[in-house]
Short mmCIF file of C-alpha atoms in Angstrom, two decimals:
data_model
loop_
_atom_site.label_atom_id
_atom_site.label_comp_id
_atom_site.label_asym_id
_atom_site.label_seq_id
_atom_site.Cartn_x
_atom_site.Cartn_y
_atom_site.Cartn_z
CA MET E 21 110.44 91.83 47.33
CA ARG E 22 107.13 90.36 48.48
CA ASP E 23 105.45 91.69 45.34
CA ARG E 24 108.06 90.17 43.05
CA LEU E 25 108.32 86.81 44.84
CA GLY E 26 104.71 86.46 45.92
CA VAL E 27 105.87 85.82 49.50
CA ALA E 28 107.90 87.56 52.20
CA PRO E 29 111.10 85.47 52.43
CA ASP E 30 112.78 84.50 55.68
CA ALA E 31 116.14 85.46 54.15
CA ALA E 32 117.44 86.31 50.70
CA ALA E 33 120.61 87.35 48.90
CA TRP E 34 121.84 87.80 45.35
CA CYS E 35 124.15 84.97 44.29
CA THR E 36 126.20 83.79 41.34
CA ILE E 37 127.55 80.40 40.35
CA GLY E 38 130.92 79.43 38.92
CA LYS E 39 131.58 78.57 35.30
CA ILE E 40 129.41 75.64 34.22
CA PRO E 41 131.66 72.85 32.89
CA GLN E 42 130.97 71.40 29.46
CA PRO E 43 128.42 68.59 30.02
CA PRO E 44 128.29 65.34 28.03
CA ALA E 45 126.68 65.96 24.64
CA GLU E 46 123.82 63.57 25.35
CA ALA E 47 122.96 65.23 28.67
CA HIS E 48 123.12 68.66 27.04
CA ARG E 49 120.79 67.62 24.21
CA ALA E 50 118.37 66.04 26.67
CA ALA E 51 118.19 69.42 28.44
CA GLY E 52 117.27 71.12 25.16
CA SER E 53 120.82 72.31 24.46
CA ALA E 54 120.21 75.11 26.95
CA PRO E 55 122.82 77.89 27.17
CA LEU E 56 125.66 77.26 29.59
CA ARG E 57 126.69 80.89 29.95
CA PRO E 58 124.83 84.07 30.88
CA ALA E 59 123.88 86.52 28.16
CA PHE E 60 126.37 89.15 27.08
CA ILE E 61 126.31 92.51 28.84
CA ARG E 62 124.07 94.95 26.98
CA PRO E 63 125.74 98.02 25.39
CA LEU E 64 124.66 100.33 28.22
CA GLY E 65 126.04 97.89 30.77
CA MET E 66 129.29 97.59 28.81
CA LEU E 67 129.61 101.36 28.92
CA GLY E 68 129.21 101.25 32.68
CA VAL E 69 131.92 98.59 32.94
CA THR E 70 134.24 100.68 30.76
CA LEU E 71 133.68 103.78 32.86
CA GLY E 72 134.13 101.81 36.07
CA THR E 73 137.43 100.19 35.06
CA PRO E 74 139.64 103.15 36.13
CA VAL E 75 137.93 103.12 39.52
CA LEU E 76 138.73 99.41 39.83
CA TYR E 77 142.41 100.01 39.18
CA ILE E 78 142.49 102.88 41.66
CA SER E 79 140.87 100.67 44.32
CA LYS E 80 143.46 97.97 43.64
CA LEU E 81 146.22 100.55 44.10
CA PHE E 82 144.78 101.61 47.44
CA ALA E 83 144.49 97.95 48.45
CA LEU E 84 148.17 97.43 47.60
CA ILE E 85 149.15 100.47 49.66
CA ALA E 86 147.03 99.19 52.56
CA THR E 87 148.77 95.80 52.34
CA GLY E 88 152.14 97.52 52.60
CA GLU E 89 150.97 99.50 55.60
CA GLU E 90 149.75 96.32 57.30
CA ALA E 91 153.11 94.64 56.71
CA LEU E 92 154.91 97.64 58.25
CA GLN E 93 152.56 97.66 61.23
CA ARG E 94 153.24 93.96 61.82
CA MET E 95 156.97 94.63 61.86
CA LEU E 96 156.44 97.27 64.54
CA SER E 97 153.73 95.41 66.46
CA THR E 98 154.00 93.86 69.90
CA THR E 99 154.49 90.15 70.52
CA ARG E 100 150.81 89.76 71.44
CA GLU E 101 149.71 91.45 68.22
CA GLN E 102 152.04 89.23 66.21
CA ASP E 103 150.56 86.17 67.92
CA ARG E 104 147.07 87.31 66.95
CA HIS E 105 148.20 87.81 63.37
CA ARG E 106 149.71 84.31 63.23
CA ALA E 107 146.49 82.87 64.63
CA ALA E 108 144.48 84.71 61.98
CA MET E 109 146.76 83.44 59.22
CA LEU E 110 146.45 79.88 60.57
CA GLU E 111 142.65 80.13 60.52
CA LYS E 112 142.77 81.49 56.96
CA ARG E 113 144.90 78.53 55.87
CA ARG E 114 142.51 76.10 57.54
CA ARG E 115 139.55 77.87 55.95
CA ASP E 116 141.16 77.62 52.51
CA GLU E 117 141.72 73.90 53.08
CA ALA E 118 138.06 73.52 54.12
CA VAL E 119 136.97 75.27 50.91
CA VAL E 120 138.68 72.54 48.89
CA GLU E 121 137.51 69.77 51.24
CA PHE E 122 133.85 70.75 50.91
CA GLY E 123 134.11 71.38 47.16
CA LEU E 124 133.40 75.08 47.47
CA ASP E 125 136.08 75.75 44.86
CA ARG E 126 133.95 73.88 42.29
CA THR E 127 130.65 74.79 40.65
CA PHE E 128 128.96 71.47 41.49
CA ASP E 129 129.60 67.85 42.40
CA GLY E 130 130.09 66.75 38.79
CA ASP E 131 127.14 64.35 38.40
CA TRP E 132 125.04 65.59 35.48
CA ASN E 133 122.32 63.06 36.33
CA GLY E 134 121.94 64.42 39.86
CA ALA E 135 119.46 67.11 40.85
CA ALA E 136 122.19 69.77 40.98
CA GLY E 137 123.50 68.85 37.53
CA ARG E 138 120.00 68.89 36.03
CA LEU E 139 119.36 72.32 37.55
CA LEU E 140 122.62 73.65 36.12
CA LEU E 141 121.68 72.40 32.65
CA GLN E 142 118.59 74.65 32.83
CA TRP E 143 120.15 77.50 34.80
CA TYR E 144 120.49 80.07 32.01
CA SER E 145 117.42 78.93 30.09
CA HIS E 146 115.36 79.98 33.12
CA SER E 147 116.97 83.41 32.84
CA PRO E 148 120.05 84.67 30.94
CA HIS E 149 120.86 87.01 33.82
CA HIS E 150 124.13 86.20 35.56
CA GLU E 151 122.71 86.45 39.10
CA ARG E 152 119.95 84.79 41.08
CA LEU E 153 118.15 86.08 44.12
CA VAL E 154 118.15 83.01 46.37
CA ALA E 155 115.27 83.30 48.83
CA LEU E 156 114.23 80.99 51.66
CA ALA E 157 110.48 80.90 52.20
CA GLY E 158 109.47 78.39 54.81
CA ASN E 159 111.14 75.19 53.67
CA ARG E 160 111.10 76.19 50.00
CA ILE E 161 114.03 77.66 48.10
CA LEU E 162 113.10 80.23 45.45
CA LEU E 163 115.39 81.40 42.66
CA ALA E 164 114.48 84.73 41.09
CA ALA E 165 116.02 86.77 38.28
CA PRO E 166 115.08 89.32 35.61
CA PRO E 167 113.74 87.77 32.35
CA LYS E 168 116.80 89.12 30.54
CA ARG E 169 120.27 90.28 31.55
CA VAL E 170 120.17 93.80 32.91
CA SER E 171 122.67 96.23 34.37
CA ILE E 172 120.18 98.13 36.54
CA ARG E 173 116.74 97.59 38.10
CA ARG E 174 117.27 93.87 38.68
CA ASP E 175 115.16 93.99 41.86
CA ALA E 176 112.24 95.70 40.12
CA LEU E 177 112.32 93.29 37.18
CA MET E 178 113.02 89.99 38.92
CA GLN E 179 110.54 87.13 38.91
CA VAL E 180 110.65 83.58 40.27
CA VAL E 181 112.38 81.42 37.66
CA ALA E 182 112.73 78.19 39.66
CA GLU E 183 111.44 76.73 42.90
CA ILE E 184 112.91 73.85 44.89
CA PRO E 185 110.11 72.32 46.98
CA ALA E 186 110.44 71.58 50.68
CA GLY E 187 112.43 68.46 51.42
CA GLU E 188 114.32 68.34 48.10
CA ALA E 189 117.28 70.54 49.07
CA VAL E 190 118.75 72.59 51.90
CA LEU E 191 121.09 75.55 51.98
CA ALA E 192 124.19 74.93 54.13
CA ASP E 193 127.23 76.89 55.27
CA PRO E 194 130.12 74.43 55.71
CA LEU E 195 132.39 77.30 56.83
CA ALA E 196 130.13 78.48 59.66
CA ASP E 197 132.71 77.57 62.33
CA PHE E 198 135.26 80.02 60.95
CA THR E 199 135.28 83.66 62.06
CA LEU E 200 136.61 84.91 58.71
CA LYS E 201 134.22 86.57 56.29
CA ASN E 202 132.52 84.14 53.92
CA ASP E 203 130.73 84.49 50.59
CA LYS E 204 130.08 80.81 49.80
CA LEU E 205 127.16 78.49 50.49
CA LEU E 206 126.25 74.95 49.42
CA LEU E 207 122.88 74.05 47.95
CA ARG E 208 122.57 70.36 48.91
CA PHE E 209 119.95 68.13 47.31
CA ASP E 210 118.48 65.06 48.94
CA ASP E 211 120.11 62.78 46.33
CA GLY E 212 123.54 63.87 47.58
CA SER E 213 124.31 66.24 44.72
CA TRP E 214 125.21 69.87 45.39
CA LEU E 215 126.22 73.15 43.81
CA THR E 216 128.14 76.14 45.15
CA LEU E 217 126.57 79.59 45.45
CA LYS E 218 128.64 82.74 45.86
CA THR E 219 126.81 85.58 47.57
CA GLU E 220 127.19 89.13 46.34
CA GLU E 221 128.08 90.35 49.82
CA TRP E 222 130.23 88.80 52.51
CA ASP E 223 128.39 87.19 55.44
CA SER E 224 125.05 87.84 53.79
CA GLU E 225 121.58 87.57 55.24
CA LEU E 226 121.50 83.99 54.01
CA HIS E 227 124.68 83.18 55.95
CA THR E 228 123.19 84.60 59.14
CA TYR E 229 119.94 82.66 58.71
CA VAL E 230 121.60 79.38 57.73
CA LYS E 231 124.15 79.61 60.53
CA ARG E 232 121.36 80.08 63.06
CA ARG E 233 119.46 77.08 61.66
CA GLN E 234 122.60 74.94 61.80
CA GLN E 235 123.11 75.59 65.50
CA PRO E 236 121.99 72.89 67.95
CA ASP E 237 118.49 73.40 69.34
CA GLU E 238 119.93 74.27 72.76
CA ALA E 239 122.10 77.01 71.31
CA ARG E 240 119.21 78.47 69.36
CA ALA E 241 117.06 78.51 72.50
CA THR E 242 119.81 80.24 74.48
CA GLU E 243 120.28 82.82 71.72
CA ALA E 244 116.54 83.48 71.63
#
């Protein structure tokens, strides 16, 4: 990673963004009419998707069976276990409400003239790959991706495609107070604009790093 980024990051994770809404025609032209969607999957990648589809359906079947087993276990569980389940469901409902409150169900804040909107207008011109390695290096935020969409070897082919200098944006986890697994983060710019990043893995390295940075200084000192 150091070779590809030119620096050893403090934390990094592969992320995707939601569907980019259709921007105003004038803003799109000003950005060079850049593509608003990632490139199509290459034939080899499409073959992999086709071969992997049966596995996906099988995994969904197992998930459905597991859900039925959990429902049966709840019926047979003790009062204390049922109380824990109700508490978990309440937290999930509150987390889902927080997702909407913080805008994590949207791709960005909606202002095409803001820093986040301008970045989105160039997102897939920087690289047609559907993912970005988001890396924190000091106070900088690096975005890396392969020069074209690939199905394999993304780590070996990635290169820095955009850099957000120190002081222009921060990565935040608005859901840090919830104990449930989380795959969303906010990239907040100093002009108030923001966009939502979805990490490839739940509770990623970025979540751990950001959560630690968001803690009060006293808590960080105690943890250290």
